[in-house]
Short mmCIF file of the C-alpha atoms (twelve columns), coordinates in Angstrom:
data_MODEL
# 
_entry.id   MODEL 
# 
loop_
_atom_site.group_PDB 
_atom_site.id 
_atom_site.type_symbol 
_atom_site.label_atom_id 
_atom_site.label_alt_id 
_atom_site.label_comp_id 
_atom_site.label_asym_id 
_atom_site.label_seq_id 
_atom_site.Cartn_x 
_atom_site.Cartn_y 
_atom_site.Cartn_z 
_atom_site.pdbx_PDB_model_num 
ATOM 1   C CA . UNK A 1   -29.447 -38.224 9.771   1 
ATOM 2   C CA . UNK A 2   -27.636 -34.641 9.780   1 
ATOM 3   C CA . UNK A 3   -28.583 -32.259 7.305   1 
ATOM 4   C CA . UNK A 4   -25.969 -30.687 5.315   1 
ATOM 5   C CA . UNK A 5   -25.270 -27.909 7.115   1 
ATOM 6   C CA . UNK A 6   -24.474 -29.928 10.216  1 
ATOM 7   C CA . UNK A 7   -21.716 -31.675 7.971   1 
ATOM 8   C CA . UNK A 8   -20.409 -29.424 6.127   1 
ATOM 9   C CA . UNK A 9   -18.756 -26.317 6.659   1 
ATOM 10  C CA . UNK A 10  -20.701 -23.288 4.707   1 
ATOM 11  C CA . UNK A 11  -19.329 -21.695 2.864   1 
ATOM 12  C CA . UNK A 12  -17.745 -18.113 3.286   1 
ATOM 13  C CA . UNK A 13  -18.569 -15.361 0.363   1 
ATOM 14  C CA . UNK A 14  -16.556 -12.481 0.695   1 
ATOM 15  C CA . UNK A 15  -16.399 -9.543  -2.496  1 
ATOM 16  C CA . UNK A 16  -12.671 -10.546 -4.275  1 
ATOM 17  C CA . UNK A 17  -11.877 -6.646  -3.400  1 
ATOM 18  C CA . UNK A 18  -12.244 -7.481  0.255   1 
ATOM 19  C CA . UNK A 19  -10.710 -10.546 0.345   1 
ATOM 20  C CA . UNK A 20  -7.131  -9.330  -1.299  1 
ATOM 21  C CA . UNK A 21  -6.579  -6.456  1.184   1 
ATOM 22  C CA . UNK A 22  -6.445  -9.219  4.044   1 
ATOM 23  C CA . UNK A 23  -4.290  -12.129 2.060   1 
ATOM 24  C CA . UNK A 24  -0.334  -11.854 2.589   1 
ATOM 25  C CA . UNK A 25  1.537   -9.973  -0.008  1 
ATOM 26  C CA . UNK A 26  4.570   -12.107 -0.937  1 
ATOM 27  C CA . UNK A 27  5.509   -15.790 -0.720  1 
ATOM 28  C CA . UNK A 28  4.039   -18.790 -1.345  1 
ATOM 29  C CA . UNK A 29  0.341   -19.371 0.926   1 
ATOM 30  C CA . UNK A 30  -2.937  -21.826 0.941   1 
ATOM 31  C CA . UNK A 31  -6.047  -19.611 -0.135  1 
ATOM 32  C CA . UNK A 32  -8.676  -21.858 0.961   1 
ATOM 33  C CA . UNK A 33  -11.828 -21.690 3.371   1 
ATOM 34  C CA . UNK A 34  -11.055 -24.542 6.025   1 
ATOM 35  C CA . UNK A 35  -12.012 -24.769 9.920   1 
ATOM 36  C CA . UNK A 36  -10.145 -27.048 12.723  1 
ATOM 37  C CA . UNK A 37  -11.644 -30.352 11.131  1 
ATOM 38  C CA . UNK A 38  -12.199 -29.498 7.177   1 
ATOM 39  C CA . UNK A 39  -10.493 -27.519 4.112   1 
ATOM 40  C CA . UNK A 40  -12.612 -27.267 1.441   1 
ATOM 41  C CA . UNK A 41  -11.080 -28.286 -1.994  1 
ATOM 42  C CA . UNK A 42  -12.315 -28.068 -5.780  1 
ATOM 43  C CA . UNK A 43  -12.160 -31.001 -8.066  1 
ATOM 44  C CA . UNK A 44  -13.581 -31.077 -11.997 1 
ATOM 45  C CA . UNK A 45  -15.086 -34.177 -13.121 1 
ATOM 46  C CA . UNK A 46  -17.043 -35.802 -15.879 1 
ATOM 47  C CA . UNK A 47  -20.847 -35.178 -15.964 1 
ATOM 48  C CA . UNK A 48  -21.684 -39.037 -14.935 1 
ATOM 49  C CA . UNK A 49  -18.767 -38.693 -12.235 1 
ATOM 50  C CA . UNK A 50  -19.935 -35.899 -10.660 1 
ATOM 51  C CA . UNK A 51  -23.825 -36.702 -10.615 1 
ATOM 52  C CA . UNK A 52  -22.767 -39.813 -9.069  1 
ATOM 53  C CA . UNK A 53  -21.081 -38.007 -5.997  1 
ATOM 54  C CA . UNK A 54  -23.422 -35.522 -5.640  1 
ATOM 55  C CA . UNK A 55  -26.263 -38.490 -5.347  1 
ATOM 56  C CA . UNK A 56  -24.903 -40.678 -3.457  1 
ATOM 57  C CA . UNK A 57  -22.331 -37.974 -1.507  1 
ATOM 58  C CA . UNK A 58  -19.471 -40.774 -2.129  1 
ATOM 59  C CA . UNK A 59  -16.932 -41.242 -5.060  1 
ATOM 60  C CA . UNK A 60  -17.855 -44.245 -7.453  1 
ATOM 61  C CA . UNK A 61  -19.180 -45.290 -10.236 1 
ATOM 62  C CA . UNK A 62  -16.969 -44.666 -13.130 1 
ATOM 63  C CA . UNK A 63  -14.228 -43.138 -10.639 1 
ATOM 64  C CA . UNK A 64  -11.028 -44.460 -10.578 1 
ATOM 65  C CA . UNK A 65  -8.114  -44.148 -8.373  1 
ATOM 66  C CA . UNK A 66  -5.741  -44.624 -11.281 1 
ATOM 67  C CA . UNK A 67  -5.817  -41.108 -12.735 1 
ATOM 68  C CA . UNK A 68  -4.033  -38.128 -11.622 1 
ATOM 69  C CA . UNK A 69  -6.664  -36.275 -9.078  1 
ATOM 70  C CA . UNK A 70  -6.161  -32.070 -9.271  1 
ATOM 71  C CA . UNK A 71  -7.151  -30.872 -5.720  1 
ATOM 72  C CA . UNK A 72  -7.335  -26.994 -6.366  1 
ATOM 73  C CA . UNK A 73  -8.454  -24.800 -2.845  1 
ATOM 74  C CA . UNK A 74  -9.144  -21.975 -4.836  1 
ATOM 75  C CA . UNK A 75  -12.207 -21.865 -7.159  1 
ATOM 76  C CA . UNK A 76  -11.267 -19.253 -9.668  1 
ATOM 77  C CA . UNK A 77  -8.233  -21.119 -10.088 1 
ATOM 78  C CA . UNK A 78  -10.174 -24.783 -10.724 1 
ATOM 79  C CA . UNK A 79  -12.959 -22.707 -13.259 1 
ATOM 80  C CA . UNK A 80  -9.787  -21.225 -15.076 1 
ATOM 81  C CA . UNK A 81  -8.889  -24.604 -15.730 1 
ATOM 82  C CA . UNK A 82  -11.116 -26.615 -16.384 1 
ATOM 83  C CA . UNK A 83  -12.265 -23.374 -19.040 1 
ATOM 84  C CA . UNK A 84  -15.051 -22.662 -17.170 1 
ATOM 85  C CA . UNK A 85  -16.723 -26.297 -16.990 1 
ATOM 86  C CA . UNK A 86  -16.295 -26.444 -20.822 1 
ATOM 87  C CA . UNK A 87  -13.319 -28.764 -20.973 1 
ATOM 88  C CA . UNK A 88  -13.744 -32.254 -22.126 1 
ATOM 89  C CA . UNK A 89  -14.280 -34.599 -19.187 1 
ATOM 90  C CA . UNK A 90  -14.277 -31.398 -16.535 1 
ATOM 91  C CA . UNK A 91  -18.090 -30.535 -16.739 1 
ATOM 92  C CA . UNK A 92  -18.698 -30.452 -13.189 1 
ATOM 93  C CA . UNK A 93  -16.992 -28.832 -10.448 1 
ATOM 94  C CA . UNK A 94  -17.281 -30.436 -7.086  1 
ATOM 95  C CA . UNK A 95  -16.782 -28.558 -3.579  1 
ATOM 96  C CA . UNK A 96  -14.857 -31.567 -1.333  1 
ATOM 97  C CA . UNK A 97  -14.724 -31.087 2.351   1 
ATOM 98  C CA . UNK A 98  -11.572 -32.842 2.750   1 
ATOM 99  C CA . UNK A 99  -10.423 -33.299 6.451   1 
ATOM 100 C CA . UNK A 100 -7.654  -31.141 7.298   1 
ATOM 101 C CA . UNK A 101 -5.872  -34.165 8.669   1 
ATOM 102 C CA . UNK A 102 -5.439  -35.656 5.803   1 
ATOM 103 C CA . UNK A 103 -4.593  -32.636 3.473   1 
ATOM 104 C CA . UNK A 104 -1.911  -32.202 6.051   1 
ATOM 105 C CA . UNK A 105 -0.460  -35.330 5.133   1 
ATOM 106 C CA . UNK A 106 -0.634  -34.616 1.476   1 
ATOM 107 C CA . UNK A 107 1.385   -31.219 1.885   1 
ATOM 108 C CA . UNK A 108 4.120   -33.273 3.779   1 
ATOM 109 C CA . UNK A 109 4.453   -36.087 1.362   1 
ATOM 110 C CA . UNK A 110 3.984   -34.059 -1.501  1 
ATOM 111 C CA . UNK A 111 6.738   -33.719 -4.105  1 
ATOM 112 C CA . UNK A 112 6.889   -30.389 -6.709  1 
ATOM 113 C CA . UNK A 113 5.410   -30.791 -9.839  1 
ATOM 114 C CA . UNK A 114 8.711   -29.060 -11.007 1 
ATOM 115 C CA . UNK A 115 12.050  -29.030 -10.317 1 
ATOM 116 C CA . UNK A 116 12.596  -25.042 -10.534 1 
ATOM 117 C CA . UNK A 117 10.684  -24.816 -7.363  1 
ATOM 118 C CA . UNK A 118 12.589  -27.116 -5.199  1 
ATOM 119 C CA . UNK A 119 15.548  -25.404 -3.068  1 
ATOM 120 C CA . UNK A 120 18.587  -27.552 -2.283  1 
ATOM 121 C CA . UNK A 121 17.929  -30.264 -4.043  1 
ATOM 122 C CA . UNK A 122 19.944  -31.808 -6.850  1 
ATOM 123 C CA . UNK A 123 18.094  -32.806 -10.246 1 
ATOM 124 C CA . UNK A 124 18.807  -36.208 -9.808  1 
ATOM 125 C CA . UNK A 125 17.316  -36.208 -5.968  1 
ATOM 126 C CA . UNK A 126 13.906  -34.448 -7.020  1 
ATOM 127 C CA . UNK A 127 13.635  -37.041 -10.368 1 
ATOM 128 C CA . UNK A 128 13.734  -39.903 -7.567  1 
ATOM 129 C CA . UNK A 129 11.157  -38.297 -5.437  1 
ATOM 130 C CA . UNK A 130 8.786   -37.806 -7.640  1 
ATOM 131 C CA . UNK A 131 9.251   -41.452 -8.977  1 
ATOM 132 C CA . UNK A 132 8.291   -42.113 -5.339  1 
ATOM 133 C CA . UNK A 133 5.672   -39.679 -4.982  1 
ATOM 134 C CA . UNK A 134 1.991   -39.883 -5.344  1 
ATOM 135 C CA . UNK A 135 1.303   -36.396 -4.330  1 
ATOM 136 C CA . UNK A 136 2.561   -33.640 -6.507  1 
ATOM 137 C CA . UNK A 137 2.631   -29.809 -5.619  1 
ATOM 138 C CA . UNK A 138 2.355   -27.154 -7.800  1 
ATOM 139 C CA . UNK A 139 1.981   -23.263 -6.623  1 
ATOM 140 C CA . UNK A 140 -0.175  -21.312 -8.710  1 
ATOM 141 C CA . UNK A 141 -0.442  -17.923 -8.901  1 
ATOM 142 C CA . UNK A 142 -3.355  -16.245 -7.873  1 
ATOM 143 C CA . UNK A 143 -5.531  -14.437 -10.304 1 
ATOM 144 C CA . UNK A 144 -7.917  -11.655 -10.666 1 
ATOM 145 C CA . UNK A 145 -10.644 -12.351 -12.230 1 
ATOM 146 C CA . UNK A 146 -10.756 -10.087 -15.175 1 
ATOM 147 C CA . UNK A 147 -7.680  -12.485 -15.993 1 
ATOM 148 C CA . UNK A 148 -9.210  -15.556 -16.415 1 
ATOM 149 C CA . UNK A 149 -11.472 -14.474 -19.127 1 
# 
């Protein structure tokens, strides 16, 4: 059996003050520590949801498929809200190593979450695409973190 570092990617830790003078300075970009085969992603679940995962490194238990899942590649972002793992049902943040493949495919079959983001697109023709949709997308502005206090 692999140990966890031969599975997953490790993770990065750079000071926020670093990181901003590299990231791009206008229009719309994934933040996110990924390699060729992984991105990682943030999730927050229940207490008995995430214990579960983190036990048994698989989602079950009490998780269901039928709620909305938020997939959030920045951390900051995920701990803002969820209020800082205070937030009813949101206890526990999980890191996911999603494969890149397949967060790929979300981003392509992804509709916005709302309609004054989407370019060239009547009202009507977004309402039926997200009716179609499992996959929203919402940009979020970044944050510093004397923000999200």
């Amino acid at each position: 059996m692999k140990g966890l570092n031969e599975v997953n990617m490790k993770l990065e830790l750079k000071k926020y003050t670093e990181q901003t003078q590299e990231w791009p300075k206008e229009g719309y970009h994934i933040m996110a520590q990924y390699d060729e085969d992984k991105i990682i992603v943030y999730q927050s679940y229940r207490k008995e949801i995430g214990e579960f995962a983190v036990k048994n490194q698989y989602f079950g238990g009490a998780f269901s498929l039928e709620r909305m899942i938020w997939i959030k590649p920045n951390f900051l972002w995920m701990m803002y809200r969820n209020g800082w793992g205070t937030k009813e049902g949101q206890e526990v943040v999980l890191a996911i190593h999603l494969k890149r493949e397949a967060f790929e495919t979300y981003l392509k079959n992804a509709v916005y979450s709302s309609f004054n983001q989407v370019e060239g697109m009547t009202h009507e023709d977004w309402k039926n695409e997200v009716k179609s949709s499992n996959v929203r997308l919402q940009w979020n502005p970044d944050h510093i973190l004397m923000e999200l206090n």
